[in-house]
Short mmCIF file of C-alpha atoms and ligand atoms in Angstrom, two decimals:
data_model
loop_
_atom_site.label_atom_id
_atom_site.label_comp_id
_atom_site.label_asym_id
_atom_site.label_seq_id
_atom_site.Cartn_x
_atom_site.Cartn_y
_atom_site.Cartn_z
CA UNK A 1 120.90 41.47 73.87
CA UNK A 2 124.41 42.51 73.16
CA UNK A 3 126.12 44.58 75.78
CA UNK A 4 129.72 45.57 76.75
CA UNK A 5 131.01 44.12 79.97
CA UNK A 6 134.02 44.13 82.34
CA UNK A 7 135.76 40.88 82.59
CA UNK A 8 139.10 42.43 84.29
CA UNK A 9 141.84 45.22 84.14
CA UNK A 10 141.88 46.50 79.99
CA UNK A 11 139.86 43.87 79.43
CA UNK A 12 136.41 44.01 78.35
CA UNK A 13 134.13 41.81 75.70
CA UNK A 14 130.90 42.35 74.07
CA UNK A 15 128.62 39.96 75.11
CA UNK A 16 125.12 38.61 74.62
CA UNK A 17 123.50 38.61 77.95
CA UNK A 18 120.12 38.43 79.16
CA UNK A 19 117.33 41.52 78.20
CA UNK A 20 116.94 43.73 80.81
CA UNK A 21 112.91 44.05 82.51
CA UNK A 22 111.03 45.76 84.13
CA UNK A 23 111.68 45.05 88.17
CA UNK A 24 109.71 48.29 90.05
CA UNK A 25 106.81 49.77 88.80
CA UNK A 26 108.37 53.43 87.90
CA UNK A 27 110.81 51.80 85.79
CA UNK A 28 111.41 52.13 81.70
CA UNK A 29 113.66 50.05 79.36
CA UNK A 30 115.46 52.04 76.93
CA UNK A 31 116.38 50.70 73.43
CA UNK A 32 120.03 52.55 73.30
CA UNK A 33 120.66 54.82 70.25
CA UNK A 34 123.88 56.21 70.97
CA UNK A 35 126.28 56.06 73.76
CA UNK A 36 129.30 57.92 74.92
CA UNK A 37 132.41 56.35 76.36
CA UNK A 38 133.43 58.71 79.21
CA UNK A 39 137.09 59.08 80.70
CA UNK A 40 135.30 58.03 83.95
CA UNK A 41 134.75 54.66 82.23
CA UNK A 42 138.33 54.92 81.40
CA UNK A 43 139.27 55.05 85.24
CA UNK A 44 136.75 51.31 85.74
CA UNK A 45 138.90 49.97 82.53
CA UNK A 46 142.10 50.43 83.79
CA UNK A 47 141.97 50.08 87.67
CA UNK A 48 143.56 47.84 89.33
CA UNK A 49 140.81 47.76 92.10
CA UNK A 50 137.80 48.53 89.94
CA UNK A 51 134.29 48.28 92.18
CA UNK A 52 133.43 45.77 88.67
CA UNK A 53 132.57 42.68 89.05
CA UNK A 54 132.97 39.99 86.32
CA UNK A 55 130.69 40.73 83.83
CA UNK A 56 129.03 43.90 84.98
CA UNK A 57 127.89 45.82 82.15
CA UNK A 58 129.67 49.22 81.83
CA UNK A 59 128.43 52.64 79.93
CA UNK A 60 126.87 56.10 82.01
CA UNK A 61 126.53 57.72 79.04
CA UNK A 62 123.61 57.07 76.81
CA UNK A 63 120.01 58.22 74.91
CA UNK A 64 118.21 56.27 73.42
CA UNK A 65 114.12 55.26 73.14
CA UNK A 66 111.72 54.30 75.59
CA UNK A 67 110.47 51.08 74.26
CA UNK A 68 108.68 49.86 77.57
CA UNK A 69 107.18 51.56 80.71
CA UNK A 70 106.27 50.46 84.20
CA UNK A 71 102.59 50.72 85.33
CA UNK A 72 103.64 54.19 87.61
CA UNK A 73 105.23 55.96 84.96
CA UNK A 74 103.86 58.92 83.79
CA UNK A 75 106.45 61.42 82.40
CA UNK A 76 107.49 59.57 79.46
CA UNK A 77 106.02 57.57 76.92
CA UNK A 78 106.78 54.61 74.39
CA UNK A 79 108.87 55.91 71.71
CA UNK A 80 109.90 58.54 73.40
CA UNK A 81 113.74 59.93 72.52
CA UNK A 82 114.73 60.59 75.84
CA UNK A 83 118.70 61.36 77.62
CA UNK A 84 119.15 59.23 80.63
CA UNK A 85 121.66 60.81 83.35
CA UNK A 86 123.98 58.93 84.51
CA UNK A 87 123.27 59.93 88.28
CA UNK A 88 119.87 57.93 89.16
CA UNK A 89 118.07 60.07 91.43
CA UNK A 90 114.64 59.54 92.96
CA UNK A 91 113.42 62.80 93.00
CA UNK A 92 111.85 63.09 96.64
CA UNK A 93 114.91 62.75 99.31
CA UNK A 94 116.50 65.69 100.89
CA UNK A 95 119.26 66.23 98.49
CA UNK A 96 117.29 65.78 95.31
CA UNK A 97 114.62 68.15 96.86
CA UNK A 98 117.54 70.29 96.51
CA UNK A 99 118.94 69.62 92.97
CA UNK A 100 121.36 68.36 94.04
CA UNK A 101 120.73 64.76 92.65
CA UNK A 102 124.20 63.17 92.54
CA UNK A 103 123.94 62.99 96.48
CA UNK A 104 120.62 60.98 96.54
CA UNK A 105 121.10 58.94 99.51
CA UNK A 106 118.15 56.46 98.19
CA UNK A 107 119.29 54.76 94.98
CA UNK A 108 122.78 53.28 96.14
CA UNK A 109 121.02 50.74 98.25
CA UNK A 110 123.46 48.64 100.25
CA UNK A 111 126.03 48.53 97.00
CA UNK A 112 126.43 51.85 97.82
CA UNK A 113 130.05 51.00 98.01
CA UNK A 114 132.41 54.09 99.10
CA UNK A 115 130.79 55.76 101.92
CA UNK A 116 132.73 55.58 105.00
CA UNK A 117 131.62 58.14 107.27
CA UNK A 118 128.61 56.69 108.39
CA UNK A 119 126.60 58.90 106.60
CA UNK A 120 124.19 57.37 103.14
CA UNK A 121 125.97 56.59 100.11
CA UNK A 122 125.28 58.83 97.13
CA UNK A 123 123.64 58.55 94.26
CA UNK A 124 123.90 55.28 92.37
CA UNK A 125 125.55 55.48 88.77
CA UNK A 126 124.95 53.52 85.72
CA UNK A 127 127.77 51.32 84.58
CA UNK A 128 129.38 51.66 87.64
CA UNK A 129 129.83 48.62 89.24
CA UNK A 130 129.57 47.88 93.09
CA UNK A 131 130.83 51.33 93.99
CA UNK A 132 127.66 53.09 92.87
CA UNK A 133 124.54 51.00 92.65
CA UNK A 134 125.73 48.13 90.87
CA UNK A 135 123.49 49.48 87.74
CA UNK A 136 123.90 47.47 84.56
CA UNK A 137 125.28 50.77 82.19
CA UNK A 138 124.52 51.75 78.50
CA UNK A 139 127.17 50.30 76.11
CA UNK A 140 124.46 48.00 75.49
CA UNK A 141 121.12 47.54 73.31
CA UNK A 142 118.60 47.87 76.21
CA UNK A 143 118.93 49.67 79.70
CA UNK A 144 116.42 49.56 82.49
CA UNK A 145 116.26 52.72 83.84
CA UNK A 146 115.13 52.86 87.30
CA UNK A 147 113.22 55.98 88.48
CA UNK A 148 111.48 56.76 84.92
CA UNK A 149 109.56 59.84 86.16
CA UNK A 150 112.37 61.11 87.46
CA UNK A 151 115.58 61.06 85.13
CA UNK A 152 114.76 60.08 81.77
CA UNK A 153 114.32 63.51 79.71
CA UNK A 154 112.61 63.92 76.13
CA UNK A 155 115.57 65.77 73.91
CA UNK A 156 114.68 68.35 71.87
CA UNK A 157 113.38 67.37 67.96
CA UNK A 158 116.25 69.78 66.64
CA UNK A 159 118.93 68.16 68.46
CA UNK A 160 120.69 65.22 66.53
CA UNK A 161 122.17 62.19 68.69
CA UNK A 162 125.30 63.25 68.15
CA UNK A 163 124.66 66.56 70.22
CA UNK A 164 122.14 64.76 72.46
CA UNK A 165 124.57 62.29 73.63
CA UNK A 166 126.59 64.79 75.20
CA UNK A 167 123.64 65.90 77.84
CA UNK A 168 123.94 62.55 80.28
CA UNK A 169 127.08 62.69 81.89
CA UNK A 170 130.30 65.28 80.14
CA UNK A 171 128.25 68.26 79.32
CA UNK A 172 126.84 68.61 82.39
CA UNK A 173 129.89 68.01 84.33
CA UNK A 174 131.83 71.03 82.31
CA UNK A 175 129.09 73.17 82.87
CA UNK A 176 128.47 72.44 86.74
CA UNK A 177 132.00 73.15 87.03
CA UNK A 178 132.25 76.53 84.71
CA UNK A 179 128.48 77.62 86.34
CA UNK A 180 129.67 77.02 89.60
CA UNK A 181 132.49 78.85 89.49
CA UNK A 182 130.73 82.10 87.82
CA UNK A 183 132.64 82.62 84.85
CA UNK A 184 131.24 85.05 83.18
CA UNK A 185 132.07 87.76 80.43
CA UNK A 186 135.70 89.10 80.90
CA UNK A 187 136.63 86.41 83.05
CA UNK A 188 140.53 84.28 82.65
CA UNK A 189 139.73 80.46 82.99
CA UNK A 190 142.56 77.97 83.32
CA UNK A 191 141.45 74.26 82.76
CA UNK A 192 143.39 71.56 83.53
CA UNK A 193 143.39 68.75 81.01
CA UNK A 194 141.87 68.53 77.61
CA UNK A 195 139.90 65.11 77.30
CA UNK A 196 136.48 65.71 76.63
CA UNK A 197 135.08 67.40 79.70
CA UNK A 198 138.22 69.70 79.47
CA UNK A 199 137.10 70.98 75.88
CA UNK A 200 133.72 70.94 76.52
CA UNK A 201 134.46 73.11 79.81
CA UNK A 202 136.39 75.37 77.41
CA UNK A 203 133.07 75.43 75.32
CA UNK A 204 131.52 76.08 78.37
CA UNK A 205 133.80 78.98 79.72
CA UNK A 206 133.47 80.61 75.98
CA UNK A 207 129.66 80.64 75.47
CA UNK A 208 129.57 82.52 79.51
CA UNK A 209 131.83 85.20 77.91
CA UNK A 210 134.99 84.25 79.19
CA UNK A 211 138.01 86.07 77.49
CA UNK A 212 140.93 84.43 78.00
CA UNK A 213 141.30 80.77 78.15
CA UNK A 214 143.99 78.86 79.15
CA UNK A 215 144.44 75.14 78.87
CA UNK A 216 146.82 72.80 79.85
CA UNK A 217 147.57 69.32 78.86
CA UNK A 218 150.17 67.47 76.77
CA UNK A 219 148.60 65.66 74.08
CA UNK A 220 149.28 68.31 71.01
CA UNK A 221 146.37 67.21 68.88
CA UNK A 222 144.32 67.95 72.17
CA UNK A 223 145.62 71.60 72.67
CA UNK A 224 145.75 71.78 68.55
CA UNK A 225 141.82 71.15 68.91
CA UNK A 226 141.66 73.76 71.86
CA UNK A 227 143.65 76.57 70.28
CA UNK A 228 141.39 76.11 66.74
CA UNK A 229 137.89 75.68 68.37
CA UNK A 230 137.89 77.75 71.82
CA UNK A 231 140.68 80.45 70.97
CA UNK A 232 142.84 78.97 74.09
CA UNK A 233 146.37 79.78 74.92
CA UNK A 234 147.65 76.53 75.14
CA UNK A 235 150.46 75.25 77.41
CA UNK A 236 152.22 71.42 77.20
CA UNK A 237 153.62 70.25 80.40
CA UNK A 238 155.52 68.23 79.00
CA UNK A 239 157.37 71.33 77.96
CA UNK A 240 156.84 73.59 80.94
CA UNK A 241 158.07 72.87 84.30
CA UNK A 242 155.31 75.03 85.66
CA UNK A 243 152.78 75.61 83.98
CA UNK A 244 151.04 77.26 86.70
CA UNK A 245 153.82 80.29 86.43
CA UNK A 246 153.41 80.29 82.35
CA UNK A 247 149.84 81.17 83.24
CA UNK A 248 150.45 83.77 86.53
CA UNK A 249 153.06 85.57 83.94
CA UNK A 250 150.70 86.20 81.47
CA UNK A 251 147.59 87.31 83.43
CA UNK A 252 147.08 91.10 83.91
CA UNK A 253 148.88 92.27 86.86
CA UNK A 254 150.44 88.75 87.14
CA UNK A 255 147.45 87.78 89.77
CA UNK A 256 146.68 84.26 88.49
CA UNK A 257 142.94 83.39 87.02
CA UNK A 258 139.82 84.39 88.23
CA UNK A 259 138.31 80.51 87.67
CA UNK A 260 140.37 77.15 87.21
CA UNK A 261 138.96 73.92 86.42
CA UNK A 262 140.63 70.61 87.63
CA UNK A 263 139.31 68.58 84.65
CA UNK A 264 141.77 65.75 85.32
CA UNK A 265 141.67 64.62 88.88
CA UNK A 266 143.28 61.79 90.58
CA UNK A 267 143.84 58.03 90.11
CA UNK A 268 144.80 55.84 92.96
CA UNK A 269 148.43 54.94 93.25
CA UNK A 270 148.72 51.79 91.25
CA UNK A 271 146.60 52.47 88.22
CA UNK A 272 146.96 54.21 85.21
CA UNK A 273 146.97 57.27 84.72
CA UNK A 274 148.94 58.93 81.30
CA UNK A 275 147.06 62.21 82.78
CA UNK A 276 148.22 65.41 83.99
CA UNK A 277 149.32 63.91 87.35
CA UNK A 278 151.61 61.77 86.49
CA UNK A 279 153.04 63.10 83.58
CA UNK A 280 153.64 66.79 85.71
CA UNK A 281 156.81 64.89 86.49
CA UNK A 282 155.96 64.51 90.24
CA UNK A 283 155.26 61.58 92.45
CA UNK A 284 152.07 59.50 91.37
CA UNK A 285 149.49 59.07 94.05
CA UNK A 286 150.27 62.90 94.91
CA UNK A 287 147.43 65.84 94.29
CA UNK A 288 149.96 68.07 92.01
CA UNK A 289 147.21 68.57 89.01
CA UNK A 290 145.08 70.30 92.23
CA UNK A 291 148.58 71.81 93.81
CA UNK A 292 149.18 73.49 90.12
CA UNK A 293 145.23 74.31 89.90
CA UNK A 294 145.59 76.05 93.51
CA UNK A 295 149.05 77.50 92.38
CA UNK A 296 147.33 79.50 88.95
CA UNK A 297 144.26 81.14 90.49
CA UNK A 298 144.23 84.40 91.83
CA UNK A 299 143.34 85.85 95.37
CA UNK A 300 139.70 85.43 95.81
CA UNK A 301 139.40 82.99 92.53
CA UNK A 302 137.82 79.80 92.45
CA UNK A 303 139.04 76.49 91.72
CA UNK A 304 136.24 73.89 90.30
CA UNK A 305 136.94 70.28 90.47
CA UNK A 306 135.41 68.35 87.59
CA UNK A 307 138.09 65.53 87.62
CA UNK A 308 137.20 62.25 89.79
CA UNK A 309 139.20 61.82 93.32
CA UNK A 310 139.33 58.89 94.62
CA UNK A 311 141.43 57.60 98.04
CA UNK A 312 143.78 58.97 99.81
CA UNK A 313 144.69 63.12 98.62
CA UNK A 314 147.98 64.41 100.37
CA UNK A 315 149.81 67.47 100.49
CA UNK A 316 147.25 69.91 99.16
CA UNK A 317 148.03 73.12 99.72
CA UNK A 318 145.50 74.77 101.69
CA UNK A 319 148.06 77.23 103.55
CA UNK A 320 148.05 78.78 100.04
CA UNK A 321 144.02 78.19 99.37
CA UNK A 322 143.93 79.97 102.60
CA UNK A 323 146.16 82.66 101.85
CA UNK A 324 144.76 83.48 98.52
CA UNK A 325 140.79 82.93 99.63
CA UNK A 326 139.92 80.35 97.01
CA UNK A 327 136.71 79.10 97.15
CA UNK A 328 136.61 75.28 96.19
CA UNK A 329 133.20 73.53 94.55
CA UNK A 330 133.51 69.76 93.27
CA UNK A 331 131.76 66.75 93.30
CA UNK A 332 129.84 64.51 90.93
CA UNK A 333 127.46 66.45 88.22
CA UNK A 334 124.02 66.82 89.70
CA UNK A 335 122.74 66.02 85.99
CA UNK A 336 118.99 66.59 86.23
CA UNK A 337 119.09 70.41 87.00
CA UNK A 338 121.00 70.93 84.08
CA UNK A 339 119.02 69.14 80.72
CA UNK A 340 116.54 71.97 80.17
CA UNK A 341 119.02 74.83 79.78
CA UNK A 342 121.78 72.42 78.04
CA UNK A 343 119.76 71.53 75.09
CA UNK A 344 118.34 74.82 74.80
CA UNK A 345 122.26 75.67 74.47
CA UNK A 346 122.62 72.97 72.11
CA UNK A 347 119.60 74.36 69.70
CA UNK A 348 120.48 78.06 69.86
CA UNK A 349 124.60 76.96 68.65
CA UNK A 350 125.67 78.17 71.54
CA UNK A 351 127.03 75.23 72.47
CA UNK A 352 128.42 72.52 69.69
CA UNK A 353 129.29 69.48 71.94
CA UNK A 354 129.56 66.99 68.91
CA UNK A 355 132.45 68.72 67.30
CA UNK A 356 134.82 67.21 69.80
CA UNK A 357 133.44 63.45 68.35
CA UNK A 358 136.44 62.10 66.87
CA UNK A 359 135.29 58.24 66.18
CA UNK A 360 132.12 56.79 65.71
CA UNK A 361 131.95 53.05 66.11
CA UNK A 362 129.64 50.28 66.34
CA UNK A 363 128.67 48.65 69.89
CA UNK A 364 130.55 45.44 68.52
CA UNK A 365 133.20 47.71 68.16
CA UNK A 366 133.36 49.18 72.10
CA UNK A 367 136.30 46.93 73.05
CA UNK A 368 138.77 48.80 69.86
CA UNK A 369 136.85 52.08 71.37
CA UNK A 370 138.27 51.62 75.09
CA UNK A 371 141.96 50.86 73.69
CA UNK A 372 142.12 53.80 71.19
CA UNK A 373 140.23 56.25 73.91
CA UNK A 374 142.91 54.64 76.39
CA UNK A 375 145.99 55.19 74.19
CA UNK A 376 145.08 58.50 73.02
CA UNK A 377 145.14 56.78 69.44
CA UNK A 378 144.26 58.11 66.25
CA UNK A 379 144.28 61.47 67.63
CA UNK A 380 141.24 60.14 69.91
CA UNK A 381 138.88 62.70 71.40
CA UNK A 382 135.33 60.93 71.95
CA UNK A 383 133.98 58.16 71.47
CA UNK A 384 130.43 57.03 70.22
CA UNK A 385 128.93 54.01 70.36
CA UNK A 386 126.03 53.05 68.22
CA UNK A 387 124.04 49.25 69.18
ZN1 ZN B 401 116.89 61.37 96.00
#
C-alpha cells in the first residue's frame, strides 16, 4: 500500500510499504477514506527529537471502512464506515472504565515512551511514533486498528467525510476542553490560538451559548475566519503587547473571562514553533501562551489546556492561579466518550466542523500538505487527505 512516513526533521515521503494484517484477534483493517493532518502531526514533522523512527508511518486522524475483521470482533462489521480515535483504548482497565480513555495504561506496551514517574504509560496513539505505542497512523490506504470492539465507531449515514473526519482527534479535543470548562450560555471565552482546534473550540464555545468570544492569534486570515464564522473579537499579538490586558479591559467589570482555552501549548526549546509562544515576543522554551491564558481569566474562571506540553514548563504563575482560584483541566482528548454526542452535533448543524477545510489533497499529495499546513500557506486552515 501507499502510506506517508517520517524519514527525518520536515521531511517526509509517500511510500509503498507493506499491507497492514491482522496480528490479535479483536483487531480490524481499515481501508482509509479520508484523513486529517493535525497540528499535533505538525509538532512529529518539525521536532528536532521526534519519538519517529525512520519510516514510521504518521496520521491520528482518519475514517475510513472496515474491510477486514478479527475472529473476536463483534461491534463492527465489513463495510462498515466507521471513525477511528486516535487514542487506542482497550475498554476494560481502570481509566477506560472511567472514560477516561487517553490514560489507558494497557495499549502503550513497553513503547510507551514518556512516562517517567514510575507509574504506566498512557494510552498509545496512532501515528505517533515510539512515544505512544509505536502505531503505524492513517495517512495511509490501510490501518490496522487494534482494539476493534472498542474504538472504531459507525458514523452517522447523514454525515459526509468531510464532517466525519473531524470526530477522531480535533473535534473532540475542542470540545473536551470547552465541556470541561462549563461554558455555557452567557459565558466570555478567550482561546488562545486559531489553528484548527482553536476554531473548532470557538465552534464549540458558540453552539454551548457562549456570548462573547475572544481569540487570539496572529495569522490575519485565521482571526479573519474567526471574526466571520464565530462572531469573535479578535486580537493579533503581533500587534498587542498584551493581549491578555486587551481582553481584561473589555470584559464587564474588567474581571477577565469566565473560561480560557490554551489551544496552542508548548514546543520544546529547539524546535519550531511560529505559534503563540514564540511569536508573544518572549523567551522560547518559556510557558508565556499559559502565563497570558492565566493572566486573562477571571477569579474563580477556568483555564482549559487543549495545546500539547511537552518537557520542561517554567515560570508558570501559580501565585496568580492561586490568587485568582483558577481551576486547571488538560490532558490528551479522551476521544471515545465523546463520538455519540459529536455527530449528533454534526447532524442537527449545530456544529459545522468542515467549514474550517481549507485544502483537500490527494494522499500522494501529503508531503505539499505538511509544508503548506507548516508555513501557514495559501491561507492554510486544514488539511484533508484522500488515499
Ligand atoms: Zn484501557
Amino acid at each position: 500500500m501507499r502510506a506517508l512516513t517520517y524519514h527525518g526533521h520536515h521531511d517526509v515521503r509517500i511510500e509503498t510499504v507493506d499491507d497492514p494484517t491482522i496480528q490479535q484477534p479483536d483487531d480490524i483493517i481499515v481501508k482509509v477514506t479520508t484523513a486529517g493532518i493535525c497540528g499535533a502531526d505538525l509538532h512529529l514533522y518539525r521536532g528536532k527529537n521526534s519519538p519517529m523512527k525512520l519510516g514510521d508511518i504518521l496520521g491520528q486522524e482518519f475514517i475510513g471502512e472496515v474491510v477486514e475483521t478479527g475472529p473476536e470482533v463483534t461491534s463492527v462489521r465489513k463495510g462498515d464506515r466507521v471513525v477511528v480515535p486516535s487514542v487506542i483504548a482497550c475498554g476494560r482497565c481502570f481509566f477506560c472504565k472511567r472514560g477516561q480513555h487517553a490514560a489507558c495504561e494497557t495499549t502503550a506496551g513497553r513503547d510507551g515512551g514518556q512516562s517517567d514517574r514510575h507509574i504506566p504509560p498512557r494510552a498509545a496513539l496512532f501515528g505517533f511514533g515510539h512515544a505512544h505505542g509505536a502505531i503505524p497512523g492513517g495517512h495511509a490506504e490501510y490501518v490496522r486498528v487494534p482494539h476493534g470492539n472498542v474504538g472504531p465507531r459507525p458514523i452517522l449515514d447523514s454525515l459526509t467525510d468531510e464532517q466525519a473526519i473531524f470526530l477522531g482527534s480535533s473535534l473532540p479535543a475542542s470540545y473536551q476542553a470547552a465541556v470541561e470548562a462549563g461554558i455555557g450560555p452567557g459565558h466570555s471565552v478567550a482561546i488562545f490560538g486559531a489553528g484548527p482546534v482553536g476554531l473548532l473550540a470557538a465552534a464549540c464555545a458558540r453552539m454551548l451559548g457562549a456570548e462573547q468570544i475572544f481569540v487570539i492569534d496572529h495569522h490575519p486570515y485565521r482571526l479573519a475566519f474567526a471574526e466571520k464564522h464565530y462572531d469573535a473579537h479578535t486580537i493579533n499579538f503581533d500587534e498587542v503587547d498584551a493581549p491578555e490586558q486587551e481582553i481584561i479591559s473589555r470584559t464587564a467589570g474588567r474581571r477577565g473571562v469566565d473560561t480560557v482555552i490554551d489551544a496552542v501549548g508548548f514546543e520544546a526549546k529547539g524546535s519550531t514553533l511560529e505559534t503563540v509562544l514564540s511569536k508573544i515576543k518572549l523567551e522560547p522554551g518559556s510557558s508565556i501562551a499559559l502565563r497570558q491564558c492565566l493572566a486573562a481569566v477571571r477569579r474563580g474562571g477556568h483555564v482549559s489546556i487543549s495545546g500539547a506540553y511537552w518537557g520542561t514548563t517554567s515560570n508558570v504563575a501559580l501565585t496568580e492561579a492561586f490568587d485568582r482560584g483558577v481551576t486547571l483541566t488538560m490532558g490528551q482528548a479522551h476521544v471515545h466518550p465523546y463520538l455519540s454526542e459529536l455527530q449528533e452535533h454534526i447532524a442537527k448543524g449545530a456544529l459545522q466542523p468542515e467549514k474550517i477545510i481549507s485544502h483537500g489533497m490527494s494522499l500522494e499529495e501529503a508531503a505539499a500538505g505538511y509544508l503548506i499546513f507548516d508555513r501557514k500557506e495559501e491561507e492554510c486552515r486544514k488539511v484533508i487527505l484522500r488515499p
